[in-house]
Amino acid sequence: MKILEINDRGIKLIEDGEVINQGLFNEKEDIPFEVKDLLSIYDNVDIIVLKILISLDEDIQSEIKNVVEEIGWKLKKVNKISKKVKYILILLTSLELVLCGVIFFKSSVFRDEIFELKKENMNYRKVITEFDQKMNLEIDDNDMNIIFFEKSNLSEYLIFLSEVSRKSDVKYQKIQYIDKKIKIEGFGKDMKNISKLKKFISGFKDIDNSKFDFVRKEGEILYFLIELERK
């Protein structure tokens, strides 16, 4: 198979990457005749690929093809992409680029949101840890002395309050025992935990009356104050 290349410098017949014959033309209208002279010298005709690298009218291109076939050479058909197919390919490529851009933007937003959620979670853990430490420090010596020396059943209340704190998943910051009243300051993660605590305390047999006050809310953490009256 040979290649017939037509460019602005002339006509070349190429086989296996090497020029085996060539011709010149003065005007573009002369090209079909030059092609005929160039190919007519060969007895063994072959399949030929027509490669036109200059701008030629459709009439001249058709005449060149007719000349090639008249002298017995066979033209290899080259599949050309129509303009409609080109437009569709360009449209699909553009849509793919837009989709890739949207996916990249969305993934960046999700990464930022995940990072912010992790920071918020770390802050919550830090707050809870600090309150745990304060809870252990803020029960003063006077209150501890009252609990230790008073001849009553306060030990039962301590055990009970500790148990309901664990079951309700709430933390105490400060516990005060004054006469027959018990004041508790603490916090819970959400209203569900506080509701559990209120339910458990209300069901204790030695509690005569209970009063719940919600001091403030920070995010999903509720800070509360409980006043209990012992029987």
PDB file of C-alpha atoms in Angstrom:
ATOM      1  CA  MET A   1       0.000   0.000   0.000  1.00  0.00           C
ATOM      2  CA  LYS A   2       1.307   3.396  -1.043  1.00  0.00           C
ATOM      3  CA  ILE A   3       0.525   6.956  -0.013  1.00  0.00           C
ATOM      4  CA  LEU A   4      -0.068   9.731  -2.533  1.00  0.00           C
ATOM      5  CA  GLU A   5       0.640  12.971  -0.691  1.00  0.00           C
ATOM      6  CA  ILE A   6      -0.260  16.324  -2.225  1.00  0.00           C
ATOM      7  CA  ASN A   7       1.072  19.463  -0.566  1.00  0.00           C
ATOM      8  CA  ASP A   8       2.027  22.994  -1.563  1.00  0.00           C
ATOM      9  CA  ARG A   9       5.513  21.844  -2.642  1.00  0.00           C
ATOM     10  CA  GLY A  10       4.396  19.096  -5.007  1.00  0.00           C
ATOM     11  CA  ILE A  11       3.176  15.511  -5.254  1.00  0.00           C
ATOM     12  CA  LYS A  12       4.898  12.600  -3.502  1.00  0.00           C
ATOM     13  CA  LEU A  13       4.427   8.857  -3.820  1.00  0.00           C
ATOM     14  CA  ILE A  14       5.492   7.240  -0.554  1.00  0.00           C
ATOM     15  CA  GLU A  15       6.012   3.584   0.309  1.00  0.00           C
ATOM     16  CA  ASP A  16       7.181   2.281   3.690  1.00  0.00           C
ATOM     17  CA  GLY A  17       7.938   5.822   4.808  1.00  0.00           C
ATOM     18  CA  GLU A  18      10.225   6.572   1.824  1.00  0.00           C
ATOM     19  CA  VAL A  19       9.516   8.790  -1.204  1.00  0.00           C
ATOM     20  CA  ILE A  20       9.718   6.585  -4.284  1.00  0.00           C
ATOM     21  CA  ASN A  21       8.536   9.177  -6.827  1.00  0.00           C
ATOM     22  CA  GLN A  22       7.444  12.805  -6.947  1.00  0.00           C
ATOM     23  CA  GLY A  23       6.157  15.492  -9.250  1.00  0.00           C
ATOM     24  CA  LEU A  24       5.603  19.243  -9.397  1.00  0.00           C
ATOM     25  CA  PHE A  25       2.701  21.447 -10.485  1.00  0.00           C
ATOM     26  CA  ASN A  26       2.337  25.135 -11.323  1.00  0.00           C
ATOM     27  CA  GLU A  27      -1.390  25.548 -10.807  1.00  0.00           C
ATOM     28  CA  LYS A  28      -3.774  23.525  -8.662  1.00  0.00           C
ATOM     29  CA  GLU A  29      -5.789  22.737 -11.774  1.00  0.00           C
ATOM     30  CA  ASP A  30      -2.731  20.838 -13.110  1.00  0.00           C
ATOM     31  CA  ILE A  31      -2.628  18.420 -10.176  1.00  0.00           C
ATOM     32  CA  PRO A  32      -4.917  15.705 -11.697  1.00  0.00           C
ATOM     33  CA  PHE A  33      -2.723  15.526 -14.843  1.00  0.00           C
ATOM     34  CA  GLU A  34       0.485  15.383 -12.804  1.00  0.00           C
ATOM     35  CA  VAL A  35      -0.999  12.586 -10.678  1.00  0.00           C
ATOM     36  CA  LYS A  36      -1.859  10.632 -13.833  1.00  0.00           C
ATOM     37  CA  ASP A  37       1.677  11.008 -15.232  1.00  0.00           C
ATOM     38  CA  LEU A  38       3.224  10.009 -11.901  1.00  0.00           C
ATOM     39  CA  LEU A  39       1.161   6.825 -11.448  1.00  0.00           C
ATOM     40  CA  SER A  40       0.962   5.723 -15.103  1.00  0.00           C
ATOM     41  CA  ILE A  41       4.594   4.598 -15.173  1.00  0.00           C
ATOM     42  CA  TYR A  42       3.841   1.691 -12.822  1.00  0.00           C
ATOM     43  CA  ASP A  43       2.683  -1.625 -14.252  1.00  0.00           C
ATOM     44  CA  ASN A  44       1.804  -3.138 -10.899  1.00  0.00           C
ATOM     45  CA  VAL A  45      -1.041  -1.134  -9.490  1.00  0.00           C
ATOM     46  CA  ASP A  46      -1.650  -1.083  -5.759  1.00  0.00           C
ATOM     47  CA  ILE A  47      -3.984   0.244  -3.125  1.00  0.00           C
ATOM     48  CA  ILE A  48      -3.258   3.901  -2.541  1.00  0.00           C
ATOM     49  CA  VAL A  49      -4.072   6.300   0.273  1.00  0.00           C
ATOM     50  CA  LEU A  50      -4.802   9.828  -0.902  1.00  0.00           C
ATOM     51  CA  LYS A  51      -3.417  12.417   1.502  1.00  0.00           C
ATOM     52  CA  ILE A  52      -4.261  16.011   0.497  1.00  0.00           C
ATOM     53  CA  LEU A  53      -2.489  18.620   2.674  1.00  0.00           C
ATOM     54  CA  ILE A  54      -3.528  21.744   0.798  1.00  0.00           C
ATOM     55  CA  SER A  55      -6.857  23.428   0.198  1.00  0.00           C
ATOM     56  CA  LEU A  56      -8.435  22.154  -3.002  1.00  0.00           C
ATOM     57  CA  ASP A  57     -11.875  22.622  -4.505  1.00  0.00           C
ATOM     58  CA  GLU A  58     -14.206  19.662  -4.386  1.00  0.00           C
ATOM     59  CA  ASP A  59     -14.119  19.431  -8.189  1.00  0.00           C
ATOM     60  CA  ILE A  60     -10.326  19.090  -8.263  1.00  0.00           C
ATOM     61  CA  GLN A  61     -10.403  16.485  -5.480  1.00  0.00           C
ATOM     62  CA  SER A  62     -13.034  14.459  -7.349  1.00  0.00           C
ATOM     63  CA  GLU A  63     -11.001  14.689 -10.576  1.00  0.00           C
ATOM     64  CA  ILE A  64      -7.884  13.414  -8.782  1.00  0.00           C
ATOM     65  CA  LYS A  65      -9.815  10.405  -7.431  1.00  0.00           C
ATOM     66  CA  ASN A  66     -11.260   9.662 -10.869  1.00  0.00           C
ATOM     67  CA  VAL A  67      -7.794   9.789 -12.463  1.00  0.00           C
ATOM     68  CA  VAL A  68      -6.385   7.372  -9.872  1.00  0.00           C
ATOM     69  CA  GLU A  69      -9.183   4.883 -10.497  1.00  0.00           C
ATOM     70  CA  GLU A  70      -9.047   5.259 -14.297  1.00  0.00           C
ATOM     71  CA  ILE A  71      -5.453   4.045 -14.449  1.00  0.00           C
ATOM     72  CA  GLY A  72      -6.307   1.038 -12.299  1.00  0.00           C
ATOM     73  CA  TRP A  73      -5.212   2.104  -8.829  1.00  0.00           C
ATOM     74  CA  LYS A  74      -7.562   1.505  -5.921  1.00  0.00           C
ATOM     75  CA  LEU A  75      -8.235   4.226  -3.405  1.00  0.00           C
ATOM     76  CA  LYS A  76      -8.441   3.223   0.229  1.00  0.00           C
ATOM     77  CA  LYS A  77     -11.441   4.833   1.836  1.00  0.00           C
ATOM     78  CA  VAL A  78     -10.651   6.887   4.907  1.00  0.00           C
ATOM     79  CA  ASN A  79     -13.434   7.126   7.449  1.00  0.00           C
ATOM     80  CA  LYS A  80     -14.057  10.768   8.182  1.00  0.00           C
ATOM     81  CA  ILE A  81     -15.858  12.066  11.216  1.00  0.00           C
ATOM     82  CA  SER A  82     -18.837  14.146  10.217  1.00  0.00           C
ATOM     83  CA  LYS A  83     -19.378  17.631  11.606  1.00  0.00           C
ATOM     84  CA  LYS A  84     -22.386  16.393  13.589  1.00  0.00           C
ATOM     85  CA  VAL A  85     -20.300  13.689  15.258  1.00  0.00           C
ATOM     86  CA  LYS A  86     -17.567  16.237  15.997  1.00  0.00           C
ATOM     87  CA  TYR A  87     -20.065  18.544  17.684  1.00  0.00           C
ATOM     88  CA  ILE A  88     -21.423  15.655  19.764  1.00  0.00           C
ATOM     89  CA  LEU A  89     -17.891  14.652  20.845  1.00  0.00           C
ATOM     90  CA  ILE A  90     -17.066  18.267  21.775  1.00  0.00           C
ATOM     91  CA  LEU A  91     -20.322  18.517  23.758  1.00  0.00           C
ATOM     92  CA  LEU A  92     -19.657  15.247  25.609  1.00  0.00           C
ATOM     93  CA  THR A  93     -16.106  16.337  26.433  1.00  0.00           C
ATOM     94  CA  SER A  94     -17.353  19.689  27.738  1.00  0.00           C
ATOM     95  CA  LEU A  95     -19.997  17.988  29.899  1.00  0.00           C
ATOM     96  CA  GLU A  96     -17.384  15.605  31.287  1.00  0.00           C
ATOM     97  CA  LEU A  97     -15.115  18.513  32.222  1.00  0.00           C
ATOM     98  CA  VAL A  98     -18.003  20.342  33.921  1.00  0.00           C
ATOM     99  CA  LEU A  99     -18.981  17.168  35.828  1.00  0.00           C
ATOM    100  CA  CYS A 100     -15.395  16.647  36.986  1.00  0.00           C
ATOM    101  CA  GLY A 101     -15.290  20.252  38.183  1.00  0.00           C
ATOM    102  CA  VAL A 102     -18.539  19.841  40.146  1.00  0.00           C
ATOM    103  CA  ILE A 103     -17.327  16.597  41.737  1.00  0.00           C
ATOM    104  CA  PHE A 104     -14.037  18.240  42.731  1.00  0.00           C
ATOM    105  CA  PHE A 105     -15.860  21.226  44.237  1.00  0.00           C
ATOM    106  CA  LYS A 106     -18.295  19.000  46.174  1.00  0.00           C
ATOM    107  CA  SER A 107     -15.492  16.814  47.511  1.00  0.00           C
ATOM    108  CA  SER A 108     -13.646  19.931  48.723  1.00  0.00           C
ATOM    109  CA  VAL A 109     -16.783  21.147  50.525  1.00  0.00           C
ATOM    110  CA  PHE A 110     -17.324  17.737  52.148  1.00  0.00           C
ATOM    111  CA  ARG A 111     -13.706  17.638  53.310  1.00  0.00           C
ATOM    112  CA  ASP A 112     -14.105  21.064  54.934  1.00  0.00           C
ATOM    113  CA  GLU A 113     -17.358  20.022  56.652  1.00  0.00           C
ATOM    114  CA  ILE A 114     -15.795  16.808  57.983  1.00  0.00           C
ATOM    115  CA  PHE A 115     -12.834  18.793  59.304  1.00  0.00           C
ATOM    116  CA  GLU A 116     -15.166  21.250  61.099  1.00  0.00           C
ATOM    117  CA  LEU A 117     -17.174  18.373  62.613  1.00  0.00           C
ATOM    118  CA  LYS A 118     -13.983  16.771  63.913  1.00  0.00           C
ATOM    119  CA  LYS A 119     -12.931  20.089  65.472  1.00  0.00           C
ATOM    120  CA  GLU A 120     -16.348  20.508  67.091  1.00  0.00           C
ATOM    121  CA  ASN A 121     -16.212  16.948  68.452  1.00  0.00           C
ATOM    122  CA  MET A 122     -12.771  17.594  69.948  1.00  0.00           C
ATOM    123  CA  ASN A 123     -14.060  20.787  71.587  1.00  0.00           C
ATOM    124  CA  TYR A 124     -16.978  18.893  73.138  1.00  0.00           C
ATOM    125  CA  ARG A 125     -14.624  16.273  74.528  1.00  0.00           C
ATOM    126  CA  LYS A 126     -12.421  18.992  75.965  1.00  0.00           C
ATOM    127  CA  VAL A 127     -15.397  20.688  77.664  1.00  0.00           C
ATOM    128  CA  ILE A 128     -16.626  17.413  79.173  1.00  0.00           C
ATOM    129  CA  THR A 129     -13.136  16.580  80.453  1.00  0.00           C
ATOM    130  CA  GLU A 130     -12.812  20.005  82.092  1.00  0.00           C
ATOM    131  CA  PHE A 131     -16.199  19.636  83.782  1.00  0.00           C
ATOM    132  CA  ASP A 132     -15.245  16.183  85.035  1.00  0.00           C
ATOM    133  CA  GLN A 133     -12.189  17.693  86.654  1.00  0.00           C
ATOM    134  CA  LYS A 134     -14.219  20.574  88.139  1.00  0.00           C
ATOM    135  CA  MET A 135     -16.778  18.144  89.504  1.00  0.00           C
ATOM    136  CA  ASN A 136     -14.064  16.361  91.468  1.00  0.00           C
ATOM    137  CA  LEU A 137     -12.626  19.635  92.804  1.00  0.00           C
ATOM    138  CA  GLU A 138     -15.736  21.651  93.664  1.00  0.00           C
ATOM    139  CA  ILE A 139     -17.162  19.369  96.367  1.00  0.00           C
ATOM    140  CA  ASP A 140     -15.607  21.328  99.256  1.00  0.00           C
ATOM    141  CA  ASP A 141     -14.366  20.017 102.590  1.00  0.00           C
ATOM    142  CA  ASN A 142     -17.331  21.350 104.588  1.00  0.00           C
ATOM    143  CA  ASP A 143     -19.810  19.370 102.487  1.00  0.00           C
ATOM    144  CA  MET A 144     -17.690  16.262 102.809  1.00  0.00           C
ATOM    145  CA  ASN A 145     -17.569  16.710 106.584  1.00  0.00           C
ATOM    146  CA  ILE A 146     -21.369  16.984 106.709  1.00  0.00           C
ATOM    147  CA  ILE A 147     -21.748  13.810 104.713  1.00  0.00           C
ATOM    148  CA  PHE A 148     -19.255  11.942 106.856  1.00  0.00           C
ATOM    149  CA  PHE A 149     -20.415  13.016 110.336  1.00  0.00           C
ATOM    150  CA  GLU A 150     -24.147  13.413 109.983  1.00  0.00           C
ATOM    151  CA  LYS A 151     -26.037  10.502 111.530  1.00  0.00           C
ATOM    152  CA  SER A 152     -28.523   9.845 108.768  1.00  0.00           C
ATOM    153  CA  ASN A 153     -29.014   7.758 105.658  1.00  0.00           C
ATOM    154  CA  LEU A 154     -27.061  10.124 103.369  1.00  0.00           C
ATOM    155  CA  SER A 155     -24.871   7.249 102.233  1.00  0.00           C
ATOM    156  CA  GLU A 156     -27.928   5.728 100.558  1.00  0.00           C
ATOM    157  CA  TYR A 157     -28.542   9.004  98.724  1.00  0.00           C
ATOM    158  CA  LEU A 158     -24.930   9.086  97.541  1.00  0.00           C
ATOM    159  CA  ILE A 159     -25.138   5.570  96.196  1.00  0.00           C
ATOM    160  CA  PHE A 160     -28.493   6.319  94.570  1.00  0.00           C
ATOM    161  CA  LEU A 161     -27.317   9.579  92.936  1.00  0.00           C
ATOM    162  CA  SER A 162     -24.188   7.895  91.656  1.00  0.00           C
ATOM    163  CA  GLU A 163     -26.243   5.099  90.106  1.00  0.00           C
ATOM    164  CA  VAL A 164     -28.766   7.408  88.386  1.00  0.00           C
ATOM    165  CA  SER A 165     -25.885   9.536  87.076  1.00  0.00           C
ATOM    166  CA  ARG A 166     -24.403   6.484  85.401  1.00  0.00           C
ATOM    167  CA  LYS A 167     -27.728   5.246  83.993  1.00  0.00           C
ATOM    168  CA  SER A 168     -28.742   8.699  82.697  1.00  0.00           C
ATOM    169  CA  ASP A 169     -25.269   9.531  81.354  1.00  0.00           C
ATOM    170  CA  VAL A 170     -25.102  12.897  83.156  1.00  0.00           C
ATOM    171  CA  LYS A 171     -22.293  14.469  85.182  1.00  0.00           C
ATOM    172  CA  TYR A 172     -22.462  16.284  88.527  1.00  0.00           C
ATOM    173  CA  GLN A 173     -20.434  19.439  89.037  1.00  0.00           C
ATOM    174  CA  LYS A 174     -21.397  20.229  92.606  1.00  0.00           C
ATOM    175  CA  ILE A 175     -23.446  18.476  95.350  1.00  0.00           C
ATOM    176  CA  GLN A 176     -24.561  20.288  98.520  1.00  0.00           C
ATOM    177  CA  TYR A 177     -26.334  18.757 101.542  1.00  0.00           C
ATOM    178  CA  ILE A 178     -28.105  21.401 103.648  1.00  0.00           C
ATOM    179  CA  ASP A 179     -30.509  20.174 106.327  1.00  0.00           C
ATOM    180  CA  LYS A 180     -33.003  18.077 104.432  1.00  0.00           C
ATOM    181  CA  LYS A 181     -32.230  19.579 101.055  1.00  0.00           C
ATOM    182  CA  ILE A 182     -29.831  18.300  98.426  1.00  0.00           C
ATOM    183  CA  LYS A 183     -28.687  20.699  95.697  1.00  0.00           C
ATOM    184  CA  ILE A 184     -27.017  19.263  92.598  1.00  0.00           C
ATOM    185  CA  GLU A 185     -25.434  21.158  89.722  1.00  0.00           C
ATOM    186  CA  GLY A 186     -24.523  19.194  86.599  1.00  0.00           C
ATOM    187  CA  PHE A 187     -24.832  18.799  82.851  1.00  0.00           C
ATOM    188  CA  GLY A 188     -26.008  16.292  80.244  1.00  0.00           C
ATOM    189  CA  LYS A 189     -25.545  15.824  76.525  1.00  0.00           C
ATOM    190  CA  ASP A 190     -29.194  16.379  75.598  1.00  0.00           C
ATOM    191  CA  MET A 191     -32.761  16.509  76.923  1.00  0.00           C
ATOM    192  CA  LYS A 192     -33.103  12.727  76.777  1.00  0.00           C
ATOM    193  CA  ASN A 193     -30.412  12.303  79.438  1.00  0.00           C
ATOM    194  CA  ILE A 194     -32.008  14.928  81.695  1.00  0.00           C
ATOM    195  CA  SER A 195     -35.429  13.290  81.317  1.00  0.00           C
ATOM    196  CA  LYS A 196     -33.978   9.932  82.390  1.00  0.00           C
ATOM    197  CA  LEU A 197     -32.381  11.538  85.442  1.00  0.00           C
ATOM    198  CA  LYS A 198     -35.658  13.236  86.426  1.00  0.00           C
ATOM    199  CA  LYS A 199     -37.567   9.963  86.036  1.00  0.00           C
ATOM    200  CA  PHE A 200     -35.137   7.978  88.188  1.00  0.00           C
ATOM    201  CA  ILE A 201     -34.939  10.594  90.950  1.00  0.00           C
ATOM    202  CA  SER A 202     -38.720  11.054  91.084  1.00  0.00           C
ATOM    203  CA  GLY A 203     -39.082   7.326  91.678  1.00  0.00           C
ATOM    204  CA  PHE A 204     -36.774   7.194  94.694  1.00  0.00           C
ATOM    205  CA  LYS A 205     -38.745   6.342  97.842  1.00  0.00           C
ATOM    206  CA  ASP A 206     -36.943   8.780 100.219  1.00  0.00           C
ATOM    207  CA  ILE A 207     -37.366  11.883  97.999  1.00  0.00           C
ATOM    208  CA  ASP A 208     -40.284  14.003  99.209  1.00  0.00           C
ATOM    209  CA  ASN A 209     -40.112  16.685  96.523  1.00  0.00           C
ATOM    210  CA  SER A 210     -37.868  17.528  93.522  1.00  0.00           C
ATOM    211  CA  LYS A 211     -37.368  20.688  91.489  1.00  0.00           C
ATOM    212  CA  PHE A 212     -35.479  20.916  88.194  1.00  0.00           C
ATOM    213  CA  ASP A 213     -34.153  24.145  86.691  1.00  0.00           C
ATOM    214  CA  PHE A 214     -32.317  24.360  83.353  1.00  0.00           C
ATOM    215  CA  VAL A 215     -29.594  26.935  83.809  1.00  0.00           C
ATOM    216  CA  ARG A 216     -28.350  27.273  80.202  1.00  0.00           C
ATOM    217  CA  LYS A 217     -27.678  25.422  76.987  1.00  0.00           C
ATOM    218  CA  GLU A 218     -24.448  25.401  75.026  1.00  0.00           C
ATOM    219  CA  GLY A 219     -24.768  23.521  71.746  1.00  0.00           C
ATOM    220  CA  GLU A 220     -26.302  20.166  72.684  1.00  0.00           C
ATOM    221  CA  ILE A 221     -25.088  20.298  76.307  1.00  0.00           C
ATOM    222  CA  LEU A 222     -27.663  21.250  78.970  1.00  0.00           C
ATOM    223  CA  TYR A 223     -26.652  22.597  82.371  1.00  0.00           C
ATOM    224  CA  PHE A 224     -29.160  22.012  85.156  1.00  0.00           C
ATOM    225  CA  LEU A 225     -29.832  22.576  88.861  1.00  0.00           C
ATOM    226  CA  ILE A 226     -31.750  20.072  90.999  1.00  0.00           C
ATOM    227  CA  GLU A 227     -33.188  20.704  94.462  1.00  0.00           C
ATOM    228  CA  LEU A 228     -34.328  17.618  96.371  1.00  0.00           C
ATOM    229  CA  GLU A 229     -36.138  17.469  99.697  1.00  0.00           C
ATOM    230  CA  ARG A 230     -35.525  14.376 101.792  1.00  0.00           C
ATOM    231  CA  LYS A 231     -38.212  12.805 103.893  1.00  0.00           C
TER     232      LYS A 231
END
